[in-house]
Amino acid sequence: MVEWRQLKPLEWCKYVNKKVKVTAHEKHQFDGWVFTVDPVSASIVLVTFQEKGGTATVRVVTGHAVQEVEILQEGNEETARRLRDTFMPLGGQVLSLEELRCRKESLRMWLEKNRIPVEEEGETLRVANVLTVSAPYGAENCSSSNEIILARVQNLMEGNPGLTLQQPSNS
């Protein structure tokens, strides 16, 4: 049997979008869907989807530790979409101008409701004159030199109930 690290990238491709069982060093075993295999280190990125809810767990099994990879199940288009969605940030999705306007307004109202001063400056929201939020108005779109305020506002933004209702579908 050929050692995992000796395989070529095209040979690793046959594992992508498939459910596998990886046996690693000291007989540790990991199950999951293969998102990718790093061509330099031969490390495997495994994703495990929770039964209920949209959350996923990501594990990287380093290439040097891999002893055996067994394919358990073939993937389909739905699996490929779920894997892509796990790693595709909201900013990578295409939002209409109306969706962006709604997200900005929802965030502005949420911050004001929590007594945080916010002003609109074109497409940007300026929070307390020390932080800016740009489209698509998620916590990852904040910018500030004050790390304490940045962390607090991002925490507050993640609790915005209006934002979760407006998550766009990936179409």
mmCIF file of C-alpha atoms in Angstrom:
data_model
loop_
_atom_site.group_PDB
_atom_site.id
_atom_site.type_symbol
_atom_site.label_atom_id
_atom_site.label_comp_id
_atom_site.label_asym_id
_atom_site.label_seq_id
_atom_site.Cartn_x
_atom_site.Cartn_y
_atom_site.Cartn_z
ATOM 1 C CA MET A 1 0.000 0.000 0.000
ATOM 2 C CA VAL A 2 1.294 3.456 -0.949
ATOM 3 C CA GLU A 3 1.887 5.841 1.941
ATOM 4 C CA TRP A 4 -0.611 8.744 2.081
ATOM 5 C CA ARG A 5 2.072 11.422 1.788
ATOM 6 C CA GLN A 6 3.477 9.777 -1.345
ATOM 7 C CA LEU A 7 0.217 10.144 -3.279
ATOM 8 C CA LYS A 8 -0.054 12.824 -5.955
ATOM 9 C CA PRO A 9 -2.552 15.727 -5.748
ATOM 10 C CA LEU A 10 -4.717 14.178 -8.472
ATOM 11 C CA GLU A 11 -4.944 11.005 -6.396
ATOM 12 C CA TRP A 12 -5.993 13.031 -3.326
ATOM 13 C CA CYS A 13 -8.749 14.689 -5.380
ATOM 14 C CA LYS A 14 -10.706 11.427 -5.432
ATOM 15 C CA TYR A 15 -11.252 11.855 -1.664
ATOM 16 C CA VAL A 16 -12.690 15.390 -1.879
ATOM 17 C CA ASN A 17 -16.448 15.610 -1.184
ATOM 18 C CA LYS A 18 -16.511 12.100 0.265
ATOM 19 C CA LYS A 19 -17.094 10.853 3.790
ATOM 20 C CA VAL A 20 -13.975 9.095 5.034
ATOM 21 C CA LYS A 21 -12.481 7.419 8.063
ATOM 22 C CA VAL A 22 -8.903 8.543 8.664
ATOM 23 C CA THR A 23 -6.640 6.370 10.780
ATOM 24 C CA ALA A 24 -3.817 8.471 12.152
ATOM 25 C CA HIS A 25 -0.779 8.023 14.366
ATOM 26 C CA GLU A 26 -1.368 5.786 17.414
ATOM 27 C CA LYS A 27 -4.532 4.404 15.768
ATOM 28 C CA HIS A 28 -6.596 7.574 16.377
ATOM 29 C CA GLN A 29 -9.585 7.586 14.026
ATOM 30 C CA PHE A 30 -11.461 10.561 12.618
ATOM 31 C CA ASP A 31 -14.623 10.531 10.479
ATOM 32 C CA GLY A 32 -15.804 13.387 8.319
ATOM 33 C CA TRP A 33 -16.304 14.840 4.875
ATOM 34 C CA VAL A 34 -13.109 15.779 3.040
ATOM 35 C CA PHE A 35 -13.158 19.443 2.077
ATOM 36 C CA THR A 36 -9.619 19.504 0.723
ATOM 37 C CA VAL A 37 -6.155 18.004 1.001
ATOM 38 C CA ASP A 38 -3.185 20.343 1.299
ATOM 39 C CA PRO A 39 -0.822 19.487 -1.576
ATOM 40 C CA VAL A 40 2.296 20.520 0.364
ATOM 41 C CA SER A 41 1.744 18.876 3.753
ATOM 42 C CA ALA A 42 -0.787 16.189 2.701
ATOM 43 C CA SER A 43 -2.997 17.361 5.590
ATOM 44 C CA ILE A 44 -6.692 16.520 5.315
ATOM 45 C CA VAL A 45 -9.408 19.057 6.167
ATOM 46 C CA LEU A 46 -12.376 17.106 7.550
ATOM 47 C CA VAL A 47 -15.818 18.596 8.162
ATOM 48 C CA THR A 48 -18.409 16.962 10.415
ATOM 49 C CA PHE A 49 -21.964 18.281 10.144
ATOM 50 C CA GLN A 50 -24.234 18.271 13.187
ATOM 51 C CA GLU A 51 -27.510 16.372 12.742
ATOM 52 C CA LYS A 52 -29.667 19.355 13.650
ATOM 53 C CA GLY A 53 -28.748 22.944 12.970
ATOM 54 C CA GLY A 54 -26.314 24.276 10.441
ATOM 55 C CA THR A 55 -23.160 24.068 12.496
ATOM 56 C CA ALA A 56 -20.121 22.152 11.383
ATOM 57 C CA THR A 57 -16.924 21.024 13.087
ATOM 58 C CA VAL A 58 -13.670 21.349 11.179
ATOM 59 C CA ARG A 59 -10.638 19.196 11.948
ATOM 60 C CA VAL A 60 -7.265 19.146 10.210
ATOM 61 C CA VAL A 61 -5.441 15.826 10.289
ATOM 62 C CA THR A 62 -1.791 16.537 9.565
ATOM 63 C CA GLY A 63 -0.399 14.623 6.631
ATOM 64 C CA HIS A 64 2.544 13.092 8.468
ATOM 65 C CA ALA A 65 0.147 11.437 10.949
ATOM 66 C CA VAL A 66 -2.162 9.879 8.330
ATOM 67 C CA GLN A 67 -1.755 6.126 8.055
ATOM 68 C CA GLU A 68 -4.906 5.101 6.191
ATOM 69 C CA VAL A 69 -7.917 6.766 4.564
ATOM 70 C CA GLU A 70 -11.049 4.714 3.896
ATOM 71 C CA ILE A 71 -13.950 6.080 1.843
ATOM 72 C CA LEU A 72 -17.234 5.501 3.700
ATOM 73 C CA GLN A 73 -19.733 7.348 1.522
ATOM 74 C CA GLU A 74 -19.842 9.194 -1.780
ATOM 75 C CA GLY A 75 -20.828 12.851 -1.666
ATOM 76 C CA ASN A 76 -23.506 14.550 -3.746
ATOM 77 C CA GLU A 77 -24.230 18.112 -4.865
ATOM 78 C CA GLU A 78 -25.908 18.923 -1.521
ATOM 79 C CA THR A 79 -22.795 17.778 0.353
ATOM 80 C CA ALA A 80 -20.566 19.875 -1.909
ATOM 81 C CA ARG A 81 -22.787 22.922 -1.283
ATOM 82 C CA ARG A 82 -22.716 22.431 2.499
ATOM 83 C CA LEU A 83 -18.927 22.097 2.447
ATOM 84 C CA ARG A 84 -18.578 25.295 0.379
ATOM 85 C CA ASP A 85 -20.985 27.172 2.657
ATOM 86 C CA THR A 86 -18.958 26.157 5.717
ATOM 87 C CA PHE A 87 -15.920 28.007 4.430
ATOM 88 C CA MET A 88 -17.524 30.797 2.426
ATOM 89 C CA PRO A 89 -17.898 33.919 4.563
ATOM 90 C CA LEU A 90 -21.010 36.038 4.275
ATOM 91 C CA GLY A 91 -18.946 38.721 2.527
ATOM 92 C CA GLY A 92 -18.319 36.286 -0.305
ATOM 93 C CA GLN A 93 -22.025 35.962 -1.024
ATOM 94 C CA VAL A 94 -23.739 38.301 -3.442
ATOM 95 C CA LEU A 95 -26.274 40.546 -1.724
ATOM 96 C CA SER A 96 -28.709 42.815 -3.524
ATOM 97 C CA LEU A 97 -28.703 46.544 -2.826
ATOM 98 C CA GLU A 98 -32.000 46.086 -0.976
ATOM 99 C CA GLU A 99 -30.534 43.331 1.237
ATOM 100 C CA LEU A 100 -27.529 45.544 2.032
ATOM 101 C CA ARG A 101 -29.801 48.481 2.868
ATOM 102 C CA CYS A 102 -31.893 46.270 5.178
ATOM 103 C CA ARG A 103 -28.785 44.882 6.912
ATOM 104 C CA LYS A 104 -27.371 48.381 7.442
ATOM 105 C CA GLU A 105 -30.663 49.694 8.809
ATOM 106 C CA SER A 106 -31.101 46.663 11.083
ATOM 107 C CA LEU A 107 -27.602 47.115 12.491
ATOM 108 C CA ARG A 108 -28.055 50.875 12.959
ATOM 109 C CA MET A 109 -31.330 50.339 14.845
ATOM 110 C CA TRP A 110 -29.803 47.526 16.959
ATOM 111 C CA LEU A 111 -26.860 49.692 17.991
ATOM 112 C CA GLU A 112 -29.136 52.646 18.809
ATOM 113 C CA LYS A 113 -31.436 50.349 20.815
ATOM 114 C CA ASN A 114 -28.360 49.381 22.845
ATOM 115 C CA ARG A 115 -27.518 53.075 23.329
ATOM 116 C CA ILE A 116 -24.463 53.026 21.066
ATOM 117 C CA PRO A 117 -24.041 56.248 19.066
ATOM 118 C CA VAL A 118 -24.000 55.522 15.332
ATOM 119 C CA GLU A 119 -23.909 57.749 12.249
ATOM 120 C CA GLU A 120 -24.255 56.909 8.567
ATOM 121 C CA GLU A 121 -21.451 58.065 6.295
ATOM 122 C CA GLY A 122 -22.513 56.927 2.849
ATOM 123 C CA GLU A 123 -22.287 53.131 2.765
ATOM 124 C CA THR A 124 -20.363 53.015 6.066
ATOM 125 C CA LEU A 125 -21.635 53.166 9.636
ATOM 126 C CA ARG A 126 -19.460 55.091 12.107
ATOM 127 C CA VAL A 127 -19.875 53.846 15.672
ATOM 128 C CA ALA A 128 -18.955 56.134 18.588
ATOM 129 C CA ASN A 129 -16.516 57.987 16.292
ATOM 130 C CA VAL A 130 -13.918 55.224 16.787
ATOM 131 C CA LEU A 131 -15.192 52.289 14.746
ATOM 132 C CA THR A 132 -16.501 51.796 11.214
ATOM 133 C CA VAL A 133 -18.665 49.036 9.781
ATOM 134 C CA SER A 134 -18.717 48.502 6.032
ATOM 135 C CA ALA A 135 -20.943 46.340 3.838
ATOM 136 C CA PRO A 136 -22.228 43.689 4.272
ATOM 137 C CA TYR A 137 -22.412 44.915 7.888
ATOM 138 C CA GLY A 138 -21.326 41.816 9.779
ATOM 139 C CA ALA A 139 -19.035 41.640 12.820
ATOM 140 C CA GLU A 140 -16.127 40.742 10.530
ATOM 141 C CA ASN A 141 -16.640 44.030 8.637
ATOM 142 C CA CYS A 142 -15.687 46.212 11.628
ATOM 143 C CA SER A 143 -12.541 48.281 11.746
ATOM 144 C CA SER A 144 -11.090 50.156 14.718
ATOM 145 C CA SER A 145 -7.737 50.872 16.297
ATOM 146 C CA ASN A 146 -9.326 50.436 19.752
ATOM 147 C CA GLU A 147 -9.363 46.663 20.320
ATOM 148 C CA ILE A 148 -11.573 46.847 23.412
ATOM 149 C CA ILE A 149 -14.341 48.767 21.661
ATOM 150 C CA LEU A 150 -13.926 46.608 18.554
ATOM 151 C CA ALA A 151 -14.456 43.400 20.554
ATOM 152 C CA ARG A 152 -17.441 44.802 22.471
ATOM 153 C CA VAL A 153 -19.219 46.104 19.375
ATOM 154 C CA GLN A 154 -18.566 42.856 17.487
ATOM 155 C CA ASN A 155 -20.012 40.908 20.430
ATOM 156 C CA LEU A 156 -23.062 43.137 20.429
ATOM 157 C CA MET A 157 -23.463 42.779 16.657
ATOM 158 C CA GLU A 158 -23.426 38.990 16.870
ATOM 159 C CA GLY A 159 -26.468 39.211 19.142
ATOM 160 C CA ASN A 160 -28.472 41.264 16.633
ATOM 161 C CA PRO A 161 -31.718 39.295 16.159
ATOM 162 C CA GLY A 162 -32.601 41.262 13.022
ATOM 163 C CA LEU A 163 -29.466 40.095 11.258
ATOM 164 C CA THR A 164 -30.144 36.370 11.657
ATOM 165 C CA LEU A 165 -33.501 36.748 9.944
ATOM 166 C CA GLN A 166 -31.818 38.245 6.903
ATOM 167 C CA GLN A 167 -29.157 35.651 6.172
ATOM 168 C CA PRO A 168 -29.188 35.366 2.392
ATOM 169 C CA SER A 169 -29.548 32.041 0.686
ATOM 170 C CA ASN A 170 -26.693 30.905 -1.506
ATOM 171 C CA SER A 171 -28.222 30.857 -4.963
#
